[in-house]
Short mmCIF file of C-alpha atoms and ligand atoms in Angstrom, two decimals:
data_model
loop_
_atom_site.label_atom_id
_atom_site.label_comp_id
_atom_site.label_asym_id
_atom_site.label_seq_id
_atom_site.Cartn_x
_atom_site.Cartn_y
_atom_site.Cartn_z
CA MET A 22 11.90 8.21 35.22
CA LYS A 23 8.28 7.42 35.90
CA ASN A 24 5.97 6.85 32.95
CA GLU A 25 3.94 9.89 33.93
CA SER A 26 6.95 12.16 33.69
CA LEU A 27 7.67 11.28 30.05
CA PRO A 28 6.82 13.98 27.55
CA LEU A 29 3.28 13.55 26.29
CA LEU A 30 3.23 13.95 22.49
CA SER A 31 0.56 13.98 19.85
CA VAL A 32 0.62 11.63 16.87
CA GLU A 33 1.58 14.55 14.64
CA GLU A 34 4.47 15.59 16.88
CA VAL A 35 5.87 12.05 16.83
CA TRP A 36 5.56 11.88 13.04
CA ALA A 37 7.30 15.22 12.67
CA ARG A 38 10.17 14.20 14.97
CA MET A 39 10.64 10.86 13.22
CA GLN A 40 10.40 12.29 9.72
CA ALA A 41 12.97 14.94 10.65
CA GLU A 42 15.44 12.15 11.48
CA ALA A 43 14.69 9.98 8.45
CA VAL A 44 17.40 9.86 5.78
CA ALA A 45 16.46 7.67 2.83
CA VAL A 46 18.86 4.90 1.78
CA ALA A 47 20.97 6.19 -1.09
CA ASP A 48 21.90 2.94 -2.83
CA CYS A 49 19.87 1.90 -5.84
CA GLU A 50 19.67 -1.22 -7.98
CA ARG A 51 18.11 -2.22 -11.27
CA VAL A 52 15.48 -4.93 -11.02
CA THR A 53 13.38 -6.62 -13.66
CA LEU A 54 9.70 -5.80 -13.68
CA ASP A 55 9.01 -9.27 -12.29
CA GLU A 56 10.97 -8.28 -9.18
CA ALA A 57 9.70 -4.73 -8.99
CA LEU A 58 6.48 -5.13 -7.03
CA SER A 59 6.42 -2.93 -3.90
CA ARG A 60 9.87 -1.52 -4.59
CA VAL A 61 10.37 2.24 -4.44
CA LEU A 62 11.24 3.89 -7.72
CA ALA A 63 14.52 5.82 -7.60
CA GLU A 64 14.03 7.93 -10.74
CA ASP A 65 11.21 9.45 -12.75
CA LEU A 66 10.12 7.13 -15.54
CA ARG A 67 9.65 9.07 -18.74
CA ALA A 68 7.82 7.36 -21.58
CA PRO A 69 10.15 6.78 -24.55
CA ILE A 70 7.18 6.04 -26.81
CA THR A 71 3.59 7.03 -27.38
CA VAL A 72 1.00 4.47 -26.26
CA PRO A 73 -0.84 3.25 -28.21
CA GLY A 74 1.57 3.94 -31.01
CA PHE A 75 -1.09 3.79 -33.74
CA ASP A 76 -4.84 4.20 -34.15
CA ASN A 77 -6.38 0.78 -33.56
CA SER A 78 -9.78 -0.78 -33.50
CA ALA A 79 -11.55 -0.94 -30.16
CA MET A 80 -13.89 -3.69 -31.39
CA ASP A 81 -14.25 -6.59 -33.79
CA GLY A 82 -16.08 -5.09 -36.78
CA TYR A 83 -15.63 -3.26 -40.06
CA ALA A 84 -13.58 -0.17 -40.81
CA PHE A 85 -14.23 2.32 -43.61
CA ARG A 86 -14.12 6.02 -44.38
CA ALA A 87 -17.25 7.74 -43.11
CA ASP A 88 -17.46 10.03 -46.15
CA ASP A 89 -17.40 7.00 -48.49
CA ALA A 90 -20.32 5.34 -46.75
CA ARG A 91 -22.77 8.21 -46.40
CA GLY A 92 -26.00 7.52 -48.25
CA ARG A 93 -24.97 3.90 -48.90
CA ARG A 94 -25.86 0.69 -47.10
CA GLU A 95 -23.40 -1.59 -48.87
CA LEU A 96 -19.64 -1.55 -49.24
CA PRO A 97 -17.40 -4.21 -50.78
CA ILE A 98 -14.91 -5.72 -48.34
CA SER A 99 -11.39 -5.43 -49.77
CA LEU A 100 -9.12 -5.98 -46.78
CA ARG A 101 -8.80 -8.00 -43.57
CA VAL A 102 -6.67 -6.73 -40.66
CA ALA A 103 -6.07 -8.62 -37.41
CA ALA A 104 -4.10 -7.55 -34.32
CA GLY A 105 -0.38 -7.58 -35.11
CA ASP A 106 -0.89 -7.09 -38.90
CA ARG A 107 0.69 -4.23 -40.83
CA PRO A 108 -2.05 -3.24 -43.27
CA GLY A 109 -1.67 -1.32 -46.50
CA LYS A 110 -4.00 1.48 -47.53
CA LEU A 111 -7.72 0.85 -47.76
CA THR A 112 -9.06 1.21 -51.29
CA PRO A 113 -11.48 4.18 -51.41
CA GLY A 114 -15.13 3.18 -51.35
CA THR A 115 -14.47 -0.19 -49.69
CA ALA A 116 -14.54 -1.59 -46.16
CA CYS A 117 -12.10 -3.61 -44.12
CA ARG A 118 -12.80 -6.55 -41.85
CA ILE A 119 -11.01 -5.57 -38.60
CA PHE A 120 -10.40 -7.03 -35.16
CA THR A 121 -9.78 -5.54 -31.72
CA GLY A 122 -6.28 -4.10 -31.42
CA ALA A 123 -5.64 -4.20 -35.18
CA PRO A 124 -4.18 -1.05 -36.76
CA VAL A 125 -6.83 0.98 -38.54
CA PRO A 126 -5.61 1.12 -42.16
CA ALA A 127 -4.91 4.48 -43.74
CA GLY A 128 -8.04 5.58 -45.54
CA ALA A 129 -10.43 4.40 -42.79
CA ASP A 130 -11.70 6.57 -39.94
CA THR A 131 -14.69 4.70 -38.53
CA VAL A 132 -15.35 1.23 -37.13
CA VAL A 133 -18.82 -0.27 -36.84
CA ILE A 134 -19.04 -3.28 -34.55
CA GLN A 135 -19.75 -6.63 -36.13
CA GLU A 136 -22.98 -7.26 -34.21
CA HIS A 137 -24.50 -4.20 -35.90
CA CYS A 138 -23.60 -5.27 -39.43
CA GLU A 139 -24.64 -7.95 -41.84
CA ARG A 140 -22.33 -9.66 -44.25
CA ARG A 141 -23.28 -11.13 -47.60
CA GLY A 142 -20.22 -12.79 -49.05
CA ASP A 143 -17.77 -10.02 -49.66
CA ILE A 144 -20.35 -7.30 -49.20
CA LEU A 145 -20.77 -5.44 -45.93
CA VAL A 146 -24.32 -4.32 -45.16
CA LEU A 147 -24.24 -1.38 -42.78
CA PRO A 148 -26.90 -0.70 -40.17
CA GLU A 149 -29.33 2.14 -40.83
CA THR A 150 -27.49 4.42 -38.47
CA TRP A 151 -23.91 4.51 -37.31
CA THR A 152 -21.63 7.20 -35.95
CA ALA A 153 -18.57 8.46 -37.76
CA HIS A 154 -15.15 8.34 -36.06
CA THR A 155 -16.15 5.86 -33.35
CA ASN A 156 -14.68 2.61 -31.98
CA ILE A 157 -11.13 3.69 -32.67
CA ARG A 158 -8.51 3.99 -29.94
CA ARG A 159 -6.37 6.91 -30.93
CA ALA A 160 -2.56 6.93 -30.92
CA GLY A 161 -1.37 8.59 -27.70
CA GLU A 162 -4.73 8.18 -25.98
CA ASP A 163 -2.97 6.59 -22.98
CA ILE A 164 0.56 8.05 -22.93
CA ARG A 165 2.53 10.56 -24.98
CA ALA A 166 6.26 10.13 -25.54
CA GLY A 167 8.07 12.23 -22.93
CA ASP A 168 5.31 12.00 -20.29
CA VAL A 169 6.46 11.13 -16.76
CA ILE A 170 4.44 7.97 -16.21
CA LEU A 171 5.75 7.22 -12.70
CA GLN A 172 7.56 9.53 -10.32
CA ALA A 173 10.63 8.86 -8.21
CA GLY A 174 9.42 7.88 -4.75
CA ALA A 175 6.45 5.89 -6.01
CA ARG A 176 5.94 2.44 -4.51
CA LEU A 177 5.36 0.14 -7.45
CA SER A 178 1.89 -1.36 -7.45
CA PRO A 179 0.90 -4.18 -9.83
CA GLN A 180 -0.73 -1.60 -12.09
CA ALA A 181 2.41 0.58 -12.05
CA VAL A 182 4.42 -2.48 -13.17
CA GLY A 183 1.92 -2.91 -16.01
CA LEU A 184 2.22 0.75 -16.99
CA ALA A 185 6.04 0.58 -17.07
CA ALA A 186 5.83 -2.55 -19.23
CA SER A 187 3.44 -0.83 -21.64
CA CYS A 188 6.21 1.68 -22.39
CA GLY A 189 8.73 -1.08 -22.97
CA PHE A 190 10.79 -0.85 -19.79
CA PRO A 191 12.29 -4.28 -19.05
CA GLU A 192 13.63 -3.10 -15.69
CA VAL A 193 13.49 -0.14 -13.34
CA LEU A 194 15.89 1.62 -10.97
CA VAL A 195 14.74 1.20 -7.37
CA ARG A 196 16.13 1.96 -3.93
CA ARG A 197 17.80 -0.94 -2.24
CA ARG A 198 15.75 -2.86 0.29
CA LEU A 199 15.88 -1.79 3.92
CA ARG A 200 17.63 -4.21 6.26
CA VAL A 201 15.70 -4.55 9.46
CA ALA A 202 16.41 -6.52 12.63
CA ILE A 203 13.70 -7.66 15.03
CA LEU A 204 14.36 -8.35 18.69
CA SER A 205 11.49 -9.36 20.91
CA THR A 206 12.24 -9.12 24.59
CA GLY A 207 10.79 -11.04 27.52
CA ASN A 208 11.73 -14.01 29.71
CA GLU A 209 8.19 -15.30 29.27
CA LEU A 210 8.50 -15.69 25.49
CA LYS A 211 8.73 -19.00 23.71
CA THR A 212 9.17 -19.42 19.98
CA ALA A 213 6.41 -21.47 18.39
CA GLY A 214 7.71 -24.85 17.29
CA LEU A 215 10.31 -25.07 20.03
CA GLY A 216 8.29 -27.18 22.43
CA PRO A 217 5.27 -26.75 24.70
CA LEU A 218 4.79 -23.81 27.02
CA ASN A 219 5.99 -24.08 30.58
CA GLN A 220 4.11 -22.44 33.42
CA GLY A 221 4.10 -18.67 32.93
CA GLN A 222 5.29 -18.77 29.34
CA ILE A 223 3.54 -17.36 26.26
CA TYR A 224 4.30 -17.72 22.59
CA ASP A 225 6.17 -14.86 21.00
CA SER A 226 3.56 -13.39 18.67
CA ASN A 227 5.21 -10.02 18.10
CA ARG A 228 8.25 -11.26 16.26
CA PRO A 229 6.36 -13.24 13.58
CA MET A 230 3.81 -10.41 13.32
CA LEU A 231 6.52 -7.80 12.83
CA HIS A 232 8.29 -10.12 10.41
CA ALA A 233 5.10 -10.27 8.36
CA LEU A 234 4.52 -6.51 8.52
CA LEU A 235 8.09 -5.83 7.43
CA ALA A 236 8.04 -8.46 4.68
CA HIS A 237 4.87 -6.85 3.40
CA LEU A 238 6.71 -3.54 3.14
CA GLY A 239 9.51 -5.22 1.20
CA CYS A 240 12.22 -5.22 3.91
CA GLU A 241 15.07 -7.70 4.28
CA ILE A 242 14.65 -9.13 7.74
CA GLN A 243 17.07 -10.51 10.29
CA ALA A 244 15.43 -11.99 13.34
CA ALA A 245 16.93 -13.82 16.26
CA GLY A 246 15.21 -15.63 19.12
CA PRO A 247 13.70 -13.63 21.99
CA VAL A 248 16.09 -11.62 24.14
CA SER A 249 15.88 -12.27 27.85
CA ASP A 250 15.07 -9.51 30.32
CA ASP A 251 18.66 -8.74 31.14
CA VAL A 252 20.66 -5.60 30.43
CA ALA A 253 23.81 -7.37 29.25
CA ALA A 254 21.87 -9.68 26.91
CA THR A 255 19.92 -6.72 25.52
CA CYS A 256 23.11 -4.69 24.96
CA GLU A 257 24.73 -7.60 23.16
CA ALA A 258 21.68 -8.17 20.96
CA LEU A 259 21.56 -4.47 20.06
CA ARG A 260 25.26 -4.39 19.17
CA ALA A 261 24.95 -7.46 16.98
CA ALA A 262 21.85 -6.13 15.23
CA ALA A 263 23.47 -2.75 14.57
CA GLN A 264 26.25 -4.41 12.55
CA ALA A 265 24.07 -5.00 9.53
CA ALA A 266 20.67 -3.43 10.03
CA ASP A 267 19.39 -0.06 8.89
CA VAL A 268 16.66 -0.26 11.51
CA ILE A 269 16.39 -2.26 14.73
CA PHE A 270 12.98 -3.04 16.18
CA THR A 271 12.42 -4.25 19.69
CA THR A 272 9.14 -5.15 21.28
CA GLY A 273 8.48 -5.10 25.01
CA GLY A 274 10.68 -3.97 27.84
CA VAL A 275 10.25 -0.34 26.94
CA SER A 276 8.19 0.69 29.94
CA VAL A 277 10.07 1.88 32.96
CA GLY A 278 9.52 -1.09 35.25
CA GLU A 279 12.37 -3.00 36.90
CA GLU A 280 12.18 -5.71 34.27
CA ASP A 281 12.29 -3.27 31.38
CA HIS A 282 15.87 -3.12 30.15
CA VAL A 283 15.60 -1.75 26.64
CA LYS A 284 15.91 1.83 27.82
CA THR A 285 19.04 1.16 29.90
CA ALA A 286 20.61 -0.93 27.14
CA LEU A 287 19.92 1.66 24.53
CA GLU A 288 21.37 4.46 26.63
CA ALA A 289 24.52 2.34 27.00
CA GLU A 290 24.80 1.40 23.31
CA GLY A 291 23.38 4.43 21.57
CA THR A 292 21.01 7.31 22.03
CA LEU A 293 17.41 7.23 23.05
CA ALA A 294 14.34 9.39 23.02
CA LEU A 295 11.44 7.94 24.95
CA TRP A 296 8.07 9.44 24.31
CA ARG A 297 4.64 8.86 25.73
CA VAL A 298 2.27 9.22 22.81
CA ALA A 299 -1.20 10.46 23.73
CA ILE A 300 -2.99 7.54 22.08
CA LYS A 301 -4.84 4.39 23.03
CA PRO A 302 -3.67 1.70 22.66
CA GLY A 303 -0.12 2.82 23.17
CA LYS A 304 2.57 3.08 25.70
CA PRO A 305 5.92 4.76 25.60
CA LEU A 306 7.47 4.59 22.18
CA ALA A 307 11.26 4.49 22.05
CA PHE A 308 13.17 6.03 19.19
CA GLY A 309 16.89 6.44 18.77
CA ARG A 310 20.11 5.19 17.26
CA VAL A 311 22.56 2.38 17.80
CA GLY A 312 25.62 3.24 15.76
CA ALA A 313 24.44 3.96 12.24
CA ALA A 314 21.18 2.07 12.74
CA TYR A 315 17.88 3.62 13.67
CA PHE A 316 16.18 2.15 16.68
CA LEU A 317 12.45 1.75 17.27
CA GLY A 318 11.17 0.26 20.51
CA LEU A 319 7.56 -0.86 20.28
CA PRO A 320 5.38 -1.82 23.25
CA GLY A 321 5.16 -5.48 24.27
CA ASN A 322 1.40 -5.81 24.20
CA PRO A 323 0.73 -7.27 20.77
CA VAL A 324 -2.11 -4.91 19.84
CA SER A 325 -0.08 -1.90 20.95
CA ALA A 326 2.90 -3.18 18.95
CA PHE A 327 0.66 -3.62 15.91
CA VAL A 328 -1.01 -0.21 16.15
CA THR A 329 2.19 1.71 16.90
CA PHE A 330 3.86 -0.07 13.99
CA LEU A 331 1.10 1.01 11.63
CA LEU A 332 0.90 4.57 12.88
CA PHE A 333 4.59 5.37 13.42
CA ALA A 334 7.00 2.71 12.19
CA GLN A 335 5.36 2.20 8.83
CA PRO A 336 5.50 5.85 7.62
CA PHE A 337 9.03 6.15 9.03
CA LEU A 338 10.21 3.05 7.14
CA LYS A 339 8.63 4.36 3.97
CA ALA A 340 10.57 7.60 4.35
CA LEU A 341 13.80 5.57 4.77
CA MET A 342 12.91 3.64 1.62
CA GLY A 343 12.71 6.91 -0.28
CA GLN A 344 8.96 6.70 -0.70
CA THR A 345 7.12 9.97 -1.12
CA PRO A 346 4.85 10.13 1.92
CA GLY A 347 1.16 9.71 1.21
CA PRO A 348 -1.57 11.12 3.40
CA LEU A 349 -2.91 9.00 6.24
CA ARG A 350 -5.90 7.86 4.22
CA GLY A 351 -8.91 8.04 6.50
CA PHE A 352 -12.42 8.29 5.17
CA PRO A 353 -15.65 9.01 7.00
CA VAL A 354 -17.92 6.14 8.04
CA ARG A 355 -20.84 5.96 10.45
CA ALA A 356 -20.23 4.80 14.00
CA ALA A 357 -22.19 1.64 14.79
CA PHE A 358 -21.26 2.25 18.44
CA MET A 359 -21.45 5.06 20.91
CA ARG A 360 -18.94 6.72 23.16
CA ALA A 361 -20.64 8.65 25.95
CA THR A 362 -17.58 9.50 28.03
CA PRO A 363 -14.73 11.28 26.30
CA ASP A 364 -11.15 10.05 26.73
CA LYS A 365 -8.17 12.32 27.27
CA ARG A 366 -6.22 10.36 24.66
CA ARG A 367 -6.86 9.93 20.95
CA GLU A 368 -8.14 6.41 20.53
CA PHE A 369 -7.73 3.99 17.64
CA LEU A 370 -10.48 1.38 17.84
CA ARG A 371 -10.25 -1.89 15.97
CA ALA A 372 -13.33 -1.83 13.79
CA ARG A 373 -15.00 -3.69 10.98
CA LEU A 374 -16.98 -2.16 8.13
CA THR A 375 -20.41 -3.26 7.03
CA ILE A 376 -22.72 -1.80 4.41
CA ARG A 377 -26.15 -1.40 5.90
CA ALA A 378 -29.53 -1.21 4.16
CA ASP A 379 -29.14 2.59 3.99
CA GLY A 380 -26.19 2.02 1.62
CA ALA A 381 -23.73 3.67 4.02
CA LEU A 382 -20.58 2.17 5.53
CA TRP A 383 -20.89 1.57 9.24
CA ALA A 384 -17.96 0.80 11.55
CA GLU A 385 -18.58 -1.75 14.27
CA ALA A 386 -16.05 -1.68 17.11
CA TYR A 387 -14.64 -4.95 18.42
CA PRO A 388 -16.20 -5.48 21.85
CA ARG A 389 -12.88 -6.11 23.63
CA GLN A 390 -10.43 -3.31 22.89
CA SER A 391 -7.79 -4.40 25.42
CA SER A 392 -4.25 -4.21 24.08
CA GLY A 393 -3.69 -7.90 24.71
CA VAL A 394 -6.58 -9.04 22.51
CA LEU A 395 -4.88 -9.78 19.21
CA SER A 396 -8.07 -11.40 17.83
CA SER A 397 -9.45 -7.89 17.46
CA THR A 398 -6.83 -7.07 14.81
CA VAL A 399 -7.78 -10.08 12.68
CA TRP A 400 -11.50 -9.46 13.05
CA ALA A 401 -11.13 -5.78 12.13
CA ASP A 402 -10.70 -4.11 8.73
CA GLY A 403 -8.96 -1.08 10.18
CA LEU A 404 -8.95 1.56 12.87
CA VAL A 405 -11.51 4.17 13.80
CA ASP A 406 -9.71 7.33 14.80
CA ILE A 407 -11.43 9.10 17.70
CA ALA A 408 -10.03 12.46 18.67
CA ALA A 409 -9.12 13.16 22.29
CA GLY A 410 -12.03 14.51 24.28
CA ARG A 411 -14.62 13.44 21.74
CA THR A 412 -17.90 11.72 22.41
CA VAL A 413 -19.56 9.75 19.64
CA ALA A 414 -23.28 9.22 19.12
CA GLU A 415 -24.43 6.20 17.14
CA GLY A 416 -24.64 7.11 13.44
CA GLU A 417 -22.18 10.00 13.72
CA ALA A 418 -19.38 10.24 11.13
CA VAL A 419 -15.96 9.04 12.33
CA PRO A 420 -12.70 8.72 10.37
CA PHE A 421 -11.76 5.16 9.40
CA LEU A 422 -8.23 4.07 8.51
CA PRO A 423 -8.24 0.81 6.54
CA PHE A 424 -5.40 -1.58 7.32
CA GLU A 425 -4.53 -1.69 3.61
CA GLY A 426 -3.90 2.05 3.63
CA LEU A 427 -1.61 1.56 6.63
CA GLY A 428 0.57 -0.94 4.84
CA CYS A 429 -0.91 -4.27 5.87
P1 AMP B 10 6.31 -5.43 28.35
O1 AMP B 10 6.16 -4.20 27.51
O2 AMP B 10 7.56 -6.16 28.13
O3 AMP B 10 6.04 -5.12 29.79
O4 AMP B 10 5.14 -6.40 27.87
C1 AMP B 10 3.78 -6.04 27.99
C2 AMP B 10 2.92 -7.26 27.77
O5 AMP B 10 3.08 -7.76 26.46
C3 AMP B 10 3.24 -8.42 28.68
O6 AMP B 10 2.04 -9.05 29.05
C4 AMP B 10 4.08 -9.33 27.82
O7 AMP B 10 4.03 -10.69 28.23
C5 AMP B 10 3.45 -9.13 26.47
N1 AMP B 10 4.44 -9.36 25.42
C6 AMP B 10 5.65 -8.78 25.35
N2 AMP B 10 6.32 -9.20 24.28
C7 AMP B 10 5.50 -10.07 23.64
C8 AMP B 10 5.64 -10.86 22.46
N3 AMP B 10 6.76 -10.81 21.73
N4 AMP B 10 4.62 -11.65 22.10
C9 AMP B 10 3.50 -11.68 22.84
N5 AMP B 10 3.30 -10.96 23.95
C10 AMP B 10 4.30 -10.18 24.37
MG1 MG B 11 8.62 -7.54 29.05
#
């Protein structure tokens, strides 16, 4: 099959086909909050308590009942309450020295901050004006008992871990980690650290890059050395990987040249769909199965491998992890470049954001957009998404996809 005869699919069609195949891992485990970062929640978390559980002072200052203090400038101080104390009732007509986070004693309904007050011994001198019912954080202001604070399918961010802790959860139920195997293919590849390059060799950059991308998503990774450009070796590597992995990634060898054996090997060991995605950078993307494992064949060119991982592999893996899919979070920025001639394919340019004197975000495109130039991916903050057939004038709004939003 020639490249040109492969079906030409849009990004959306590829997503739809991959999402239709994705079955989330069913197994779950309980992990402590210290181990919960980036894990996918397997159940709704319902708050067992109200947070905060009691009215408490938002400031260091003095608490009293507003009605007791009207028309007066002085109140005797009869109580002192610090954070963690369990105060009794405040005597009517008196004030209470209070600190941030301390429970507001029964009988008080207002806090005036210390900087606005004067103190003469045990007498509080109030400012001329103050506002009743202020500087108190009300019980339930954050969370009410019974509220769903985090939904099943949420990826736990540091702030989500904090929120779960605030309700007293010591651990959470999460989906098990995905097990992913990485096979880079190519006779030219050398693993860094295993000696100098011979003539014609290059270092394998895809495998460590994919390792990092997958680690960032919270996967368990098995990676072997590069697989040579040989059908039997590729078949054997696929079989071995399929023993334990939920997903097998390959890079390279997925074109339809004589030295590209991934397609043949996959057809022998499993099932394969090979698609040409109408994007730049991008080549055929292979998707299929080897036994129970999913298979994803990324292009060999490092930038193409990176971009196809972000656009296709990353949302697919999230679906397998049980994560509720989020939108592809693009936001409009101004193009600090121009595109006079439209391209037939949708293009994802490596671009960097700057804030110009006009206060707007401008996206500068890396000058060399070739799919072998990995420097562009480090220089850039994300991808500018240019629709097929579109021209761009300098200053025009274009959608920008930050790398963070794409899972790296
Ligand atoms: P292929 O898809 O195998 O034809 O590879 C396309 C290009 O990407 C070739 O120039 C390869 O040398 C290069 N390439 C393939 N795999 C890797 C890798 N793991 N690391 C760096 N470059 C690679
Ligand atoms: Mg190759």
